[in-house]
């Protein structure tokens, strides 16, 4: 390999094979462009106001809230994998732990960035911390997500400090060593926080007494959506990790983890997905027949408006729920990587559909007897802002992969059997 | 609202919420704070240098972590798993009892039988007055030849094993010579006498365990032979197949003779940087 | 004894003239917002035109003024605000919104089943000279916060000050009349203290023709509607039949 004038080899670990610097920049360029457009769109929204979006008084939540909830659910792999490795001692999942942390960091920081644009007065964000409403699910979400982002940053710092050049600073190296020893504590705290905020995100919808489509009974103060969101998040987290790892292997052209890891992650995801589907079916029946009827809403009223008919419910629970659960857990398919990844994608899509339905369909449906069913489609600023987050995520991950030991030891980042 | 603001009243929800939040915040702070505290403690007790060394050791390629007993051919193959800390190696006695295999062919570089060698290319010579003299071995000297500048420690400075003994600058490269043993600096040598320093060791030099971790005799030969191989491979011109010449001696002033080579990598490996 | 301010709106009398909407906008310093669409406009009081869905001679229409219902029980918007920018004033039963504390997260807007909350999608602007017509008693809201009807709380405040000036503890009910009530030419909107048995509004709220929208949700709204027409009464229930909103929804 010819060494070019432009080289960052001093930053890359010894023995790690990485593509040449110019080619890496070429890879980053389109994502950087997407990020740039996203920043511009976000800037427009901050400068001119939220009239840049197509949200309105009937659709107070839109694309951003739906996608925020989506990426937080998918980023649940971060806390759940940490929980499995450090608390339940499932060490066979260790190779993807670092990826899970980076993905989690990207998802949560991206969600926070979008939330800061989504609110009308971002500079007042500290009000929630100073005047918290203990009754509100959104307060709980704000606190937990902020704390968890801090935890994720401190889980990422040891990884960062293992960079070849950064570790030459003795204080960084020793601090990394000491912090790394305490990572199990952070993982436990992270698991606790995530449990609560994944649930509270579900609780956001479940407590809406005024929206019978979303409202659920539950256990004590927690509506059933609290538990359903936790289940769906921990079910889709490992699936999303599978997809990310497969994508990284594809892009780098390198085998980074053992094939068994995919089937292991898939099995965990599939089992949890099956539990979720069972719980969701029970919850749906209860909600349609008991909860909603008691306030005068008949089930047909929720599903009589195109395009949100009962097929959507069927797709969410059966096609993107039960089917991937089966595919991921059926032993015969354990080594069929393509099938597993397809099922993982379906599981993730199912969770995204669930978040979409609860955000958009809830607001589209009429509540008053004389309301109309309404539609909403996002503006380019909304789409571009979120696309910017994806660009940001790919850049962060790419940089982390190039300069940090994400997969095992830095020397020779190819998979070593028996590791 | 928090206590102290208008209209605030404590309810069970408030107590639970504030308690949980404080517990989580305190845990995070305590964890990070503990890591910072321990880090500071490590630097105070000089444990930091040992931690850094062990971390650097773990990052070295396996080919550079061969056990000294493999170098002396007492065993056919063994990787060190203890950061070359033979003083605290449970296996040392077992392997040291095995007979080494002596080789006679020239390795192209000289070494002294009466000295102990550290793999950072320094030699240690115990003096009759109980001090130790530490200098750069011929391999390192022939690489560097005339340094641009040398930064020796001051008399009375404390030195930790694997810490910095002295620093050299050559052709824009920074070289950190690792201290092979811990002690207090009693004298330093300058450009005319050759760069060296005298150390009053912290442990008793008459105790065999003090210098146990240093290579001697056949081990040095085995090690230097591999170092010469490594050097030749690393200095091979790019885009050609690697070649190893047999025989031949290392000429002094290599850094000046082949300025275009990848000296950063060569020096990192020579002086055990990660 | 604390008051429970509410309204009874006689839908058989409402002509849909919209004077109440204009008075509300004037009283509350609502900006003109020429760039707004029907779904992004700012109308703390909105008169909605509903038809019974029939054709020809059988077609009937009703005008329903919608504003914040000042729900009393498990008020949906109060429990969800993360900043406690919304609270029920115990002394008056008015659901208070603090725009200065509002973050603009719009969670309360998703919670409200009556769509009574409005977001400031734009910076408030008035054509040159019109700022002289602003009501000095009501603060102007900034972009990015939610607002809604607060039963002209500034007028209640003025009535309280007047009472205090004359040494009285209780206000004179005649001093506290919201703008929409004052402006309505047919006196379709009756306002009063529902907790006071002697108050005519309280009396009307107990009329057999009185109903509340979405009463079964259990939020206990304090805005009552009154009509002798059966099809209008049926509008209180969700999905009640072929009646459709003719305007923007």
Short mmCIF file of C-alpha atoms in Angstrom, two decimals, chain A residues 45-62 64-65 118-129 131-139 142 203-205 207-212 292-297 300-301 305 362-363 365-376, chain C residues 37-43 48 50 64 66 73-74 76-86 98-115 117-123 142-145 213-214 216-219 234-241 243-249:
data_model
loop_
_atom_site.label_atom_id
_atom_site.label_comp_id
_atom_site.label_asym_id
_atom_site.label_seq_id
_atom_site.Cartn_x
_atom_site.Cartn_y
_atom_site.Cartn_z
CA UNK A 45 -35.97 26.20 12.43
CA UNK A 46 -34.08 27.82 15.27
CA UNK A 47 -33.88 31.16 13.52
CA UNK A 48 -37.33 31.46 11.97
CA UNK A 49 -39.29 29.33 14.39
CA UNK A 50 -41.20 26.11 14.15
CA UNK A 51 -43.35 27.48 11.35
CA UNK A 52 -40.60 25.98 9.18
CA UNK A 53 -42.11 22.60 9.92
CA UNK A 54 -45.48 21.28 8.86
CA UNK A 55 -46.56 20.63 12.40
CA UNK A 56 -49.65 22.53 13.48
CA UNK A 57 -52.08 22.88 16.34
CA UNK A 58 -53.65 19.51 15.60
CA UNK A 59 -50.34 17.78 14.91
CA UNK A 60 -48.31 19.14 17.78
CA UNK A 61 -45.99 16.15 17.53
CA UNK A 62 -44.65 15.11 14.18
CA UNK A 64 -39.22 14.44 14.98
CA UNK A 65 -40.97 13.02 18.00
CA UNK A 118 -38.27 20.60 18.43
CA UNK A 119 -39.16 22.68 21.47
CA UNK A 120 -40.28 26.23 20.98
CA UNK A 121 -37.85 27.71 23.47
CA UNK A 122 -34.67 25.58 23.67
CA UNK A 123 -32.95 27.97 26.05
CA UNK A 124 -35.58 27.14 28.62
CA UNK A 125 -34.63 23.48 28.67
CA UNK A 126 -33.27 23.88 32.19
CA UNK A 127 -36.75 24.74 33.45
CA UNK A 128 -37.64 21.08 33.52
CA UNK A 129 -34.80 20.49 35.96
CA UNK A 131 -39.41 23.20 38.19
CA UNK A 132 -39.92 19.47 37.70
CA UNK A 133 -43.42 18.09 37.70
CA UNK A 134 -43.16 14.72 39.40
CA UNK A 135 -46.50 13.71 37.91
CA UNK A 136 -45.46 14.22 34.31
CA UNK A 137 -43.96 11.39 32.32
CA UNK A 138 -42.04 13.92 30.25
CA UNK A 139 -40.20 15.18 33.33
CA UNK A 142 -36.02 14.44 30.50
CA UNK A 203 -46.08 6.35 29.58
CA UNK A 204 -46.12 9.61 27.59
CA UNK A 205 -48.91 8.19 25.49
CA UNK A 207 -51.54 8.66 30.36
CA UNK A 208 -53.29 10.75 27.71
CA UNK A 209 -56.78 10.58 29.10
CA UNK A 210 -57.92 12.90 26.35
CA UNK A 211 -56.73 10.58 23.58
CA UNK A 212 -58.52 7.27 23.97
CA UNK A 292 -61.93 2.76 25.22
CA UNK A 293 -65.51 1.61 25.31
CA UNK A 294 -65.88 2.94 28.81
CA UNK A 295 -65.35 6.48 27.53
CA UNK A 296 -67.56 6.03 24.52
CA UNK A 297 -65.05 5.14 21.82
CA UNK A 300 -64.15 0.79 14.71
CA UNK A 301 -63.66 4.49 15.30
CA UNK A 305 -59.92 6.15 8.50
CA UNK A 362 -53.09 9.34 17.85
CA UNK A 363 -53.07 12.90 16.64
CA UNK A 365 -57.78 10.58 14.86
CA UNK A 366 -60.73 12.75 15.85
CA UNK A 367 -61.60 13.16 19.51
CA UNK A 368 -64.53 15.55 19.47
CA UNK A 369 -67.69 14.29 17.83
CA UNK A 370 -67.32 16.75 14.98
CA UNK A 371 -63.56 16.53 14.40
CA UNK A 372 -62.20 15.57 11.05
CA UNK A 373 -59.56 12.95 10.49
CA UNK A 374 -56.43 14.87 9.49
CA UNK A 375 -53.23 14.13 7.67
CA UNK A 376 -49.76 15.47 8.14
CA UNK C 37 -53.29 28.66 7.96
CA UNK C 38 -56.49 27.39 9.55
CA UNK C 39 -54.45 24.78 11.39
CA UNK C 40 -51.68 27.10 12.55
CA UNK C 41 -53.77 30.09 13.54
CA UNK C 42 -54.03 31.41 17.07
CA UNK C 43 -57.62 31.40 18.29
CA UNK C 48 -66.76 25.88 14.86
CA UNK C 50 -71.01 21.91 12.40
CA UNK C 64 -70.07 25.78 18.68
CA UNK C 66 -64.70 26.10 21.67
CA UNK C 73 -60.75 16.47 37.47
CA UNK C 74 -57.36 15.05 36.51
CA UNK C 76 -55.10 16.42 31.22
CA UNK C 77 -52.82 19.36 30.48
CA UNK C 78 -51.80 20.01 34.09
CA UNK C 79 -50.42 16.58 34.88
CA UNK C 80 -48.38 16.36 31.70
CA UNK C 81 -46.51 19.67 31.69
CA UNK C 82 -42.88 18.91 32.55
CA UNK C 83 -42.24 22.43 33.84
CA UNK C 84 -45.40 22.91 35.87
CA UNK C 85 -46.26 25.80 33.59
CA UNK C 86 -49.94 24.85 33.85
CA UNK C 98 -47.65 30.49 32.31
CA UNK C 99 -46.17 31.41 28.92
CA UNK C 100 -43.00 32.63 30.64
CA UNK C 101 -42.31 29.14 31.85
CA UNK C 102 -43.51 27.26 28.84
CA UNK C 103 -40.79 25.36 27.04
CA UNK C 104 -42.89 24.84 23.95
CA UNK C 105 -42.75 21.05 24.06
CA UNK C 106 -46.44 20.91 23.09
CA UNK C 107 -47.16 17.86 25.19
CA UNK C 108 -50.19 19.65 26.66
CA UNK C 109 -51.51 20.16 23.16
CA UNK C 110 -51.47 16.44 22.47
CA UNK C 111 -53.13 15.85 25.82
CA UNK C 112 -56.05 18.19 25.29
CA UNK C 113 -58.98 16.37 23.67
CA UNK C 114 -60.75 19.65 22.92
CA UNK C 115 -57.91 21.07 20.81
CA UNK C 117 -54.48 24.92 23.07
CA UNK C 118 -52.59 26.92 20.50
CA UNK C 119 -48.92 27.25 19.76
CA UNK C 120 -47.13 30.43 18.77
CA UNK C 121 -45.62 29.24 15.52
CA UNK C 122 -44.44 32.75 14.65
CA UNK C 123 -43.05 35.75 16.43
CA UNK C 142 -43.29 35.12 22.56
CA UNK C 143 -42.79 32.65 19.76
CA UNK C 144 -42.49 29.04 20.73
CA UNK C 145 -44.89 28.88 23.66
CA UNK C 213 -68.42 17.74 25.36
CA UNK C 214 -66.73 14.36 25.86
CA UNK C 216 -67.41 10.48 29.53
CA UNK C 217 -63.66 11.11 29.47
CA UNK C 218 -64.11 12.16 33.06
CA UNK C 219 -62.18 15.41 32.94
CA UNK C 234 -75.46 13.98 20.43
CA UNK C 235 -72.35 15.92 19.38
CA UNK C 236 -71.15 15.58 22.95
CA UNK C 237 -70.24 12.00 22.26
CA UNK C 238 -67.29 11.05 20.11
CA UNK C 239 -67.90 9.74 16.60
CA UNK C 240 -71.54 10.49 17.11
CA UNK C 241 -72.75 10.19 13.60
CA UNK C 243 -72.28 15.37 11.66
CA UNK C 244 -69.22 16.86 10.08
CA UNK C 245 -67.21 19.94 10.63
CA UNK C 246 -67.61 22.18 7.60
CA UNK C 247 -64.53 24.25 8.17
CA UNK C 248 -60.96 23.44 8.75
CA UNK C 249 -61.40 20.88 11.51
#
